[in-house]
Short mmCIF file of C-alpha atoms in Angstrom, two decimals:
data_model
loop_
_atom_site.label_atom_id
_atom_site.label_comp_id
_atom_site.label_asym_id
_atom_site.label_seq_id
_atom_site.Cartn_x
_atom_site.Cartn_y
_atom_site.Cartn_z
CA UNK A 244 51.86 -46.67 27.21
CA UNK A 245 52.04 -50.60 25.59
CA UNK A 246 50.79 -51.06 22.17
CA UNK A 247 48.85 -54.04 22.19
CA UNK A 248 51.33 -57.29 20.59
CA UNK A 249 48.95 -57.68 17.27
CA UNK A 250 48.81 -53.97 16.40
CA UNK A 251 51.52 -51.48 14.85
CA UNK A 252 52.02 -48.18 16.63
CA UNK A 253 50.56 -46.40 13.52
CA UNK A 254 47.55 -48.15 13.89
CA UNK A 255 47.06 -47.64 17.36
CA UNK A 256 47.47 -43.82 16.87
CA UNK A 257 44.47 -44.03 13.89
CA UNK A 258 41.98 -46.06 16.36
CA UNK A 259 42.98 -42.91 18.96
CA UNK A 260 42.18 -40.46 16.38
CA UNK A 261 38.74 -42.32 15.38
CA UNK A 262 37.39 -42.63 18.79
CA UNK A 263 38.01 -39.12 19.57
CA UNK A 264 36.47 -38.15 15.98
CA UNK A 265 33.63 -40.27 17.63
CA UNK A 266 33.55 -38.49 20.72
CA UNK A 267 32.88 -34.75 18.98
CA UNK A 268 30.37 -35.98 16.92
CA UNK A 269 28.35 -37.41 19.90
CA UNK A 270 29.35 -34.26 22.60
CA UNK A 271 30.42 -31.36 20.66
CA UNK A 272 27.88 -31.66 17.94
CA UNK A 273 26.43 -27.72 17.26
CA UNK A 274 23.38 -29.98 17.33
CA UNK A 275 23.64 -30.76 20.44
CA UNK A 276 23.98 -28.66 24.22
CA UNK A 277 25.21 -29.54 27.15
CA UNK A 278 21.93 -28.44 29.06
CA UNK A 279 19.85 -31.63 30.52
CA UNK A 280 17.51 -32.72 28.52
CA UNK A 281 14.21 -31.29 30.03
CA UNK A 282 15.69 -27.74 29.41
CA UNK A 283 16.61 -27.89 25.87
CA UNK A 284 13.12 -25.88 25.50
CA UNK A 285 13.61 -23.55 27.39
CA UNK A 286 16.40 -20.81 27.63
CA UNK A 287 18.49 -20.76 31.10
CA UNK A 288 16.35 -18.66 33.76
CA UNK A 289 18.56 -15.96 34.14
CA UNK A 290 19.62 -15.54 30.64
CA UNK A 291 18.97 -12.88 28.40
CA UNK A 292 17.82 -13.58 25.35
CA UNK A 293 18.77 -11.12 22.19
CA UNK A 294 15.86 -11.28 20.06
CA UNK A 295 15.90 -9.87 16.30
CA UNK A 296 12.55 -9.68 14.71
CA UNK A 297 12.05 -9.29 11.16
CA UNK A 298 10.75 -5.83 10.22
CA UNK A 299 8.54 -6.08 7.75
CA UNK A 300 8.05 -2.98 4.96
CA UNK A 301 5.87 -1.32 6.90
CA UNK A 302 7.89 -1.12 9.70
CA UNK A 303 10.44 0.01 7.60
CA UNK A 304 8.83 2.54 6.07
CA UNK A 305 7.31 4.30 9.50
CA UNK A 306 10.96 3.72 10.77
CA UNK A 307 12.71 5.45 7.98
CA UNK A 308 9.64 8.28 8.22
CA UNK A 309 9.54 8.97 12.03
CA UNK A 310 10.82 11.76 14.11
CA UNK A 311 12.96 11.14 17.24
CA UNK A 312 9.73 11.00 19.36
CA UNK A 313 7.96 8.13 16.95
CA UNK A 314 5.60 10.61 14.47
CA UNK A 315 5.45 10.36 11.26
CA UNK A 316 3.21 12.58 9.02
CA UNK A 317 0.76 9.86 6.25
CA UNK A 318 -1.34 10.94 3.52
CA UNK A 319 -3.04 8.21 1.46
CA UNK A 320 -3.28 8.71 -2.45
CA UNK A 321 -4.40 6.79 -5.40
CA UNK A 322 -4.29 7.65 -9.15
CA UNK A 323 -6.81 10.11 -9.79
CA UNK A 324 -4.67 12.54 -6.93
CA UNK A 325 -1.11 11.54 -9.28
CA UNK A 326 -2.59 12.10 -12.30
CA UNK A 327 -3.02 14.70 -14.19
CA UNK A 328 -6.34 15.10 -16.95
CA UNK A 329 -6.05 16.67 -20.28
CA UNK A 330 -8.04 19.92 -18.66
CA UNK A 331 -6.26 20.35 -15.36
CA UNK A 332 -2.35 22.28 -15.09
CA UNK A 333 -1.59 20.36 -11.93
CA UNK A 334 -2.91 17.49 -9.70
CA UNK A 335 -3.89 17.05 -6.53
CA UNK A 336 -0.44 15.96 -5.43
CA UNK A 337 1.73 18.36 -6.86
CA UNK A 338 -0.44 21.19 -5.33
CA UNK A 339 0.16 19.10 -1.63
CA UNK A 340 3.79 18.95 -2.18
CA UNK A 341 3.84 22.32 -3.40
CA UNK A 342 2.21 23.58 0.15
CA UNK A 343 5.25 22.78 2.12
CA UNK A 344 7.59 24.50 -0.28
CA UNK A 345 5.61 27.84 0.12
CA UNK A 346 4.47 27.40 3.58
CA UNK A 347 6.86 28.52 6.54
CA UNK A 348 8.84 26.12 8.53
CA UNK A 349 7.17 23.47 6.31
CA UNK A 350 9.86 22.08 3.83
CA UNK A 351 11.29 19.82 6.61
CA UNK A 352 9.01 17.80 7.48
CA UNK A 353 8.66 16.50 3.60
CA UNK A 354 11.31 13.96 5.73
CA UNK A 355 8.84 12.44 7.92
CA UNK A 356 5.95 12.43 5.15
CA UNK A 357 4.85 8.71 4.23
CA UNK A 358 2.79 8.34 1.11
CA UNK A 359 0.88 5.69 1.75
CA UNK A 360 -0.25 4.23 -2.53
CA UNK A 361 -3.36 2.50 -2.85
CA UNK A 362 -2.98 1.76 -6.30
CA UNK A 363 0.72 1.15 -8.78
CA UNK A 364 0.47 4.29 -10.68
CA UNK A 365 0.33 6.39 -7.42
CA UNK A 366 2.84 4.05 -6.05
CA UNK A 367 4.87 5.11 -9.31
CA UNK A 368 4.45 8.23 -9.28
CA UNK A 369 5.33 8.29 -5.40
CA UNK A 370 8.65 6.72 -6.37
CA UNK A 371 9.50 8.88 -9.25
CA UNK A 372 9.05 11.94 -6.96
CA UNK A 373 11.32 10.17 -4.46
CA UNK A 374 8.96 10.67 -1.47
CA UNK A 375 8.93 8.21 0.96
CA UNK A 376 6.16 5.72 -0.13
CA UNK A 377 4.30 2.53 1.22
CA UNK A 378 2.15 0.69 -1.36
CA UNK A 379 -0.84 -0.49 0.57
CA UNK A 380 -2.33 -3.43 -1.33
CA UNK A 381 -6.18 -4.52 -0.99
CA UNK A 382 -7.01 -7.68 -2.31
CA UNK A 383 -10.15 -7.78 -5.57
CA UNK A 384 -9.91 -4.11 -4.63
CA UNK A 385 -9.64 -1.61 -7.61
CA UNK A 386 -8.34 2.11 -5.39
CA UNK A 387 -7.70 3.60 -8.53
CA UNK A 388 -9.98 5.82 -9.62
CA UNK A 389 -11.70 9.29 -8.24
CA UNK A 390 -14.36 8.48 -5.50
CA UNK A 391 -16.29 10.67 -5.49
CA UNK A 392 -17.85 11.84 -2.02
CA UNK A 393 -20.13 9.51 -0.24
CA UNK A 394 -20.11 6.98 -3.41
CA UNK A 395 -19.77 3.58 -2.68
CA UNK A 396 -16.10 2.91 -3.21
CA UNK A 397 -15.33 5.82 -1.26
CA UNK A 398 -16.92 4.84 2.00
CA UNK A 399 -14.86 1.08 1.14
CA UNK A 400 -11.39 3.11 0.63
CA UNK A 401 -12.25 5.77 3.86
CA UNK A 402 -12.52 2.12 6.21
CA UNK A 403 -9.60 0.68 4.40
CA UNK A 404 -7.96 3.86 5.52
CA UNK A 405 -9.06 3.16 9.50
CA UNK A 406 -8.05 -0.35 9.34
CA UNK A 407 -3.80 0.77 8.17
CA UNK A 408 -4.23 3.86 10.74
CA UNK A 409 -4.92 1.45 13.28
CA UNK A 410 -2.14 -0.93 12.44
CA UNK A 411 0.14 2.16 12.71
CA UNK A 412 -1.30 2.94 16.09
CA UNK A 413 -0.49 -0.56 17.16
CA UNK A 414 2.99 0.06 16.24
CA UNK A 415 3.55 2.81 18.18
CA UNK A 416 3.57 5.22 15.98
CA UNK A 417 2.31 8.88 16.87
CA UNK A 418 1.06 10.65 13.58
CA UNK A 419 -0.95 13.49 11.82
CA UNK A 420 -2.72 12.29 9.26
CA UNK A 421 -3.51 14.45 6.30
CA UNK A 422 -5.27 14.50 3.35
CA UNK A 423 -3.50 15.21 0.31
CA UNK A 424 -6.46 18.42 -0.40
CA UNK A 425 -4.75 20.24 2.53
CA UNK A 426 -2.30 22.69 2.29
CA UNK A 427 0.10 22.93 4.61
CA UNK A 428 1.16 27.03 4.78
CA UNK A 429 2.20 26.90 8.61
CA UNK A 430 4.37 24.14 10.59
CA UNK A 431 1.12 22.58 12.16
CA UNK A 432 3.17 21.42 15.28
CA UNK A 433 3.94 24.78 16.88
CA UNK A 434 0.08 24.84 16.92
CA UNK A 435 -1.02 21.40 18.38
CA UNK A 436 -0.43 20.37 22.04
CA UNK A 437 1.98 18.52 21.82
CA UNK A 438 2.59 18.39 25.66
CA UNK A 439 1.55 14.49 25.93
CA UNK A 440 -1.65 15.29 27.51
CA UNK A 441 -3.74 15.27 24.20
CA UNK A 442 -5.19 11.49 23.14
CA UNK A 443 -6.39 13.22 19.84
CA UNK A 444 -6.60 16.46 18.45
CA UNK A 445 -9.13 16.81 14.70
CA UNK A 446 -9.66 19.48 12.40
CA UNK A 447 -13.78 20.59 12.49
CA UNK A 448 -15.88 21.90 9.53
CA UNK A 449 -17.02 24.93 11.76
CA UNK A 450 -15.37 25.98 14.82
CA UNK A 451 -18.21 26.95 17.86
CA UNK A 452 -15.59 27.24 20.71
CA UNK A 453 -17.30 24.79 22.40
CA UNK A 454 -14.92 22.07 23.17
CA UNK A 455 -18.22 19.37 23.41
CA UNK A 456 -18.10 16.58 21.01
CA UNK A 457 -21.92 17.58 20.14
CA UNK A 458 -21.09 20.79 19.13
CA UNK A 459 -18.10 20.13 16.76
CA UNK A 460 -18.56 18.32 13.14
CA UNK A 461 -15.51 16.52 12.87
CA UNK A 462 -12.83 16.36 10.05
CA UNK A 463 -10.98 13.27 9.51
CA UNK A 464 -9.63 14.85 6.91
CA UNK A 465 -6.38 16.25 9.72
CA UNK A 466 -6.19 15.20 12.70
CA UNK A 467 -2.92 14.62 15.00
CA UNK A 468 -3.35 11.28 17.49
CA UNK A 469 -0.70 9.49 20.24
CA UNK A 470 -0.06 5.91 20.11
CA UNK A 471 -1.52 4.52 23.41
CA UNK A 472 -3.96 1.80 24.81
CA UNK A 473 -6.97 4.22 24.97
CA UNK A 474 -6.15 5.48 20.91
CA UNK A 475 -5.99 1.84 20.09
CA UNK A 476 -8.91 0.29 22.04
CA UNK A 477 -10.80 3.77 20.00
CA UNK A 478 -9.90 2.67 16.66
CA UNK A 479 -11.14 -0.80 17.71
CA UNK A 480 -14.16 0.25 18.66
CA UNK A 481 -14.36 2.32 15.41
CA UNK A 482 -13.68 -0.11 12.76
CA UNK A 483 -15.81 -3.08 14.50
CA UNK A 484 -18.73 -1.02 13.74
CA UNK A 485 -17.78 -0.72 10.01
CA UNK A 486 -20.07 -3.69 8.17
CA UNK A 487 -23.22 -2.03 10.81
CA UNK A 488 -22.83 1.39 8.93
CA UNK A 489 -24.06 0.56 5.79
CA UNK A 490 -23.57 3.99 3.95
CA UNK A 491 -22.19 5.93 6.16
CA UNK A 492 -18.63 7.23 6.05
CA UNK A 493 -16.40 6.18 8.92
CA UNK A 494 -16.20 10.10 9.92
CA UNK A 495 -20.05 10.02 10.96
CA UNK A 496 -19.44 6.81 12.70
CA UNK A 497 -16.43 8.21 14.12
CA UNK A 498 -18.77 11.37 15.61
CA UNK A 499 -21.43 9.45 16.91
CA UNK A 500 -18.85 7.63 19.47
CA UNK A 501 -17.66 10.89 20.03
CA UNK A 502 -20.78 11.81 20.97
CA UNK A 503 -22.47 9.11 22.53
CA UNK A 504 -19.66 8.47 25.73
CA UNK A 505 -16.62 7.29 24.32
CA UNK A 506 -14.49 9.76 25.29
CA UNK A 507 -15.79 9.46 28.89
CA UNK A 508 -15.79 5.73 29.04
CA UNK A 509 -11.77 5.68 27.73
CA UNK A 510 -10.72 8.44 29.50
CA UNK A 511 -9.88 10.25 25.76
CA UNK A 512 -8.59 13.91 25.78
CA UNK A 513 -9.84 15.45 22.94
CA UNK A 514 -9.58 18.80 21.31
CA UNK A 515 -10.95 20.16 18.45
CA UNK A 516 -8.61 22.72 16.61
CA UNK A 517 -9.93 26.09 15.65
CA UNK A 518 -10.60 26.79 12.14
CA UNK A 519 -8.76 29.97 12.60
CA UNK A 520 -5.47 27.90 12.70
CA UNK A 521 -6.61 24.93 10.70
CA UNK A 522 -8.93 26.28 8.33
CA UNK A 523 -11.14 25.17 5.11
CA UNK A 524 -13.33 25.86 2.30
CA UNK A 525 -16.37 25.03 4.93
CA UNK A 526 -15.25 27.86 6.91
CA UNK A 527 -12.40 30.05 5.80
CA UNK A 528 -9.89 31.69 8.43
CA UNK A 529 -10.26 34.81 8.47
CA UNK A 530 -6.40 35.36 10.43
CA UNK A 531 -4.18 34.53 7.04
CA UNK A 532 -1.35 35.56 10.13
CA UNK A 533 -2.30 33.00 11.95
CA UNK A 534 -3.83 30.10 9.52
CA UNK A 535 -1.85 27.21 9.50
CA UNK A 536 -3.51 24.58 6.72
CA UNK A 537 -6.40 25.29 4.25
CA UNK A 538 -8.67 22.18 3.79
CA UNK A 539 -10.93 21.42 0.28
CA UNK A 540 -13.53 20.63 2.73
CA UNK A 541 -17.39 21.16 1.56
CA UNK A 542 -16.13 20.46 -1.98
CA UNK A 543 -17.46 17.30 -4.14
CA UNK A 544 -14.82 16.97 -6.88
CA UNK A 545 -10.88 16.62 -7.49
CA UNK A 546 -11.54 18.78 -10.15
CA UNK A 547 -13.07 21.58 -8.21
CA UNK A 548 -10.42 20.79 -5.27
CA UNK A 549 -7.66 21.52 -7.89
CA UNK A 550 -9.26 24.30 -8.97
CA UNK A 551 -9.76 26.26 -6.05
CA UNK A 552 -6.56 24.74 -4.06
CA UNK A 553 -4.54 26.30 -7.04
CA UNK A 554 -6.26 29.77 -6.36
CA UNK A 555 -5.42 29.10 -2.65
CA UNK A 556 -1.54 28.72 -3.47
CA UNK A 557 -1.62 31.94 -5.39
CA UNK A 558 -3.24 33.88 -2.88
CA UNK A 559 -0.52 32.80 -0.21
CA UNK A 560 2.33 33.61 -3.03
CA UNK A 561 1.01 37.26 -3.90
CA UNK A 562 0.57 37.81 0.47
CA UNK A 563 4.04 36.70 1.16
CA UNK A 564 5.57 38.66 -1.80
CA UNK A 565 3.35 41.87 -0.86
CA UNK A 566 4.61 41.27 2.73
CA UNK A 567 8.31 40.62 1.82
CA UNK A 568 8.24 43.95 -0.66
CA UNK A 569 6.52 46.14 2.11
CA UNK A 570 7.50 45.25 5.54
CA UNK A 571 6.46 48.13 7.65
CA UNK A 572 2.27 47.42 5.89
CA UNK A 573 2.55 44.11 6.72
CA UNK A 574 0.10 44.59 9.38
CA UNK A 575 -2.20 46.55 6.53
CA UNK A 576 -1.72 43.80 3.92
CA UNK A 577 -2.18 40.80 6.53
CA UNK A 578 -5.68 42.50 7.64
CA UNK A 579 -6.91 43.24 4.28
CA UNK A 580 -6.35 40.04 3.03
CA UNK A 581 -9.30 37.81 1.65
CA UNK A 582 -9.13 34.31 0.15
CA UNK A 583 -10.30 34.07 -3.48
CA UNK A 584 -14.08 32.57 -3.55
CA UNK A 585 -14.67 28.94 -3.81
CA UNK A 586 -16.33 28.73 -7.04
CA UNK A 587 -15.55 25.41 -8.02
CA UNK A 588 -16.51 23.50 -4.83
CA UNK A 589 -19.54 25.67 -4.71
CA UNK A 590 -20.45 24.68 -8.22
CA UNK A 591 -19.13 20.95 -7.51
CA UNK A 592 -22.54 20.10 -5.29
CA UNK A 593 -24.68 21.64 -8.76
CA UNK A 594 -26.35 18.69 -10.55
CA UNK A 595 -24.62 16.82 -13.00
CA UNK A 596 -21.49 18.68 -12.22
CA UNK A 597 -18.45 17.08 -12.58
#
């Protein structure tokens, strides 16, 4: 190659360098592709494109919950079930957790429990127990204290309640949700059908053996659900009709689709579970070799709840230890055995009680 007469060979060599510097910029550029123009919007047809969406803490915390097949297990709590008042020995939490170290098969699934906090001293408390906790924040909203039953602020909390369980469901998340007043004795999953055929299976406040919506009161207090179109579009339907049930608690609204075509019109499968499995104050099971959780159902008062829940704990302890110190009457103690009364949810619905 001729250098031109007027220039150097060095300088040559730099103008080479520069217009190849030039070149990058204008080709190679990271900024730039080498796709025409009217496809820069799109990606290539018959690529695949590797997506990575940001989890949010929800996400996380259902993820980080779940077992292999997507269920977790959620209870929601706020302060007055973390707390504990200058006349009770326990609260409401502590006699929850301490369920599933007495009941059988039960300690495991404290793994795939998510404490859902409606409030920052449950949320504290949550974390200091080192449970697996989500802190679900309503805004001008004060969770915090007890609601009592069929107040005001506990019909608002109950529908703030739908409106996460329904965000779960949309997430594909299977669970049972529980309320923290249930004790869990038995591993409830050896007694649900858990086949895939069941849309929704919910405790009841008295079992008929009738397996008609009409015939069963409803407990949304435990109740196992799949994640699927016909579970979502019922949840839907469910919370749209929240600001038309002025005083009513989303269970009762809950019921009346039950009973009024729903589960016909979405092909739901629904069973009620037998209180002789999953049991409560409203109607005791009377098979403590069979019962799998006892419910504070029919009861007004975390007070009363603790109370009696308390009494529940030590009946369990003194059957297992009678049964574990006399094997061959195990039959004998089993069929003799009788729950302490419920005095203090009895006396909870008294006037002026608190």
């Amino acid at each position: 190659m001729e250098h031109p007469k007027n220039l150097p060979p060095g300088t040559s060599a730099i103008v080479f360098l520069l217009s190849a510097g030039f070149l990058y910029i204008c080709i190679w550029s990271p900024s730039r592709t080498l796709l025409p123009y009217n496809e820069l919007d799109d990606p290539p047809k018959n690529y695949t494109t590797v997506e990575f969406p940001v989890k949010d803490e929800l996400e996380l915390a259902l993820e980080g919950a779940s077992m292999p097949n997507k269920t977790v297990i959620i209870a929601v709590v706020n302060r007055a079930y973390v707390e504990q008042t200058v006349d009770a020995e326990t609260t409401m939490l502590d006699l929850f957790l301490e369920s599933f170290w007495l009941g059988e098969d039960t300690r495991p699934l404290l793994d795939h429990l998510l404490l859902v906090t409606v409030d920052q001293t449950a949320h504290d408390r949550c974390v200091f127990k080192r449970l697996r906790c989500y802190r679900l924040e309503t805004e001008g909203v004060d969770f915090g204290g007890e609601k009592v039953y069929m107040s005001r602020e506990f019909i608002k909390m109950m529908w703030r309640r739908t409106l996460f369980l329904l965000d779960v469901l949309k997430r594909g998340y299977n669970f049972i949700f529980t309320d923290t007043d249930v004790m869990w004795l038995r591993n409830p999953f050896v007694k649900l059908g858990l086949n895939g055929t069941e849309d929704l299976q919910i405790s009841v406040d008295k079992y008929y053996g009738d397996p008609r919506p009409d015939h069963n009161f409803i407990n949304t207090g435990f109740y196992h659900i799949r994640s699927n179109n016909k579970t979502i579009a019922l949840f839907d339907r469910w919370y749209s009709l929240k600001d038309n049930s002025t005083r009513r608690k989303e269970q009762d609204v809950l019921l009346d689709l039950l009973r009024h075509g729903i589960v016909a019109e979405f092909d739901l499968r629904v069973m009620f579970l037998e209180t002789r499995h999953f049991s409560g104050f409203c109607e005791d099971s009377r098979d403590v070799g069979a019962v799998t959780t006892v419910h504070a159902n029919c009861c007004r008062h975390i007070g009363a709840k603790v109370r009696d829940l308390t009494a529940v704990l030590r009946d369990w302890k003194r059957l297992k230890a009678a049964v574990t110190k006399y094997p061959k009457a195990a039959r004998n103690i089993t069929g003799s055995f009788r729950w302490s009364a419920h005095d203090g949810c009895l006396n909870s619905w008294k006037p002026h009680h608190h």
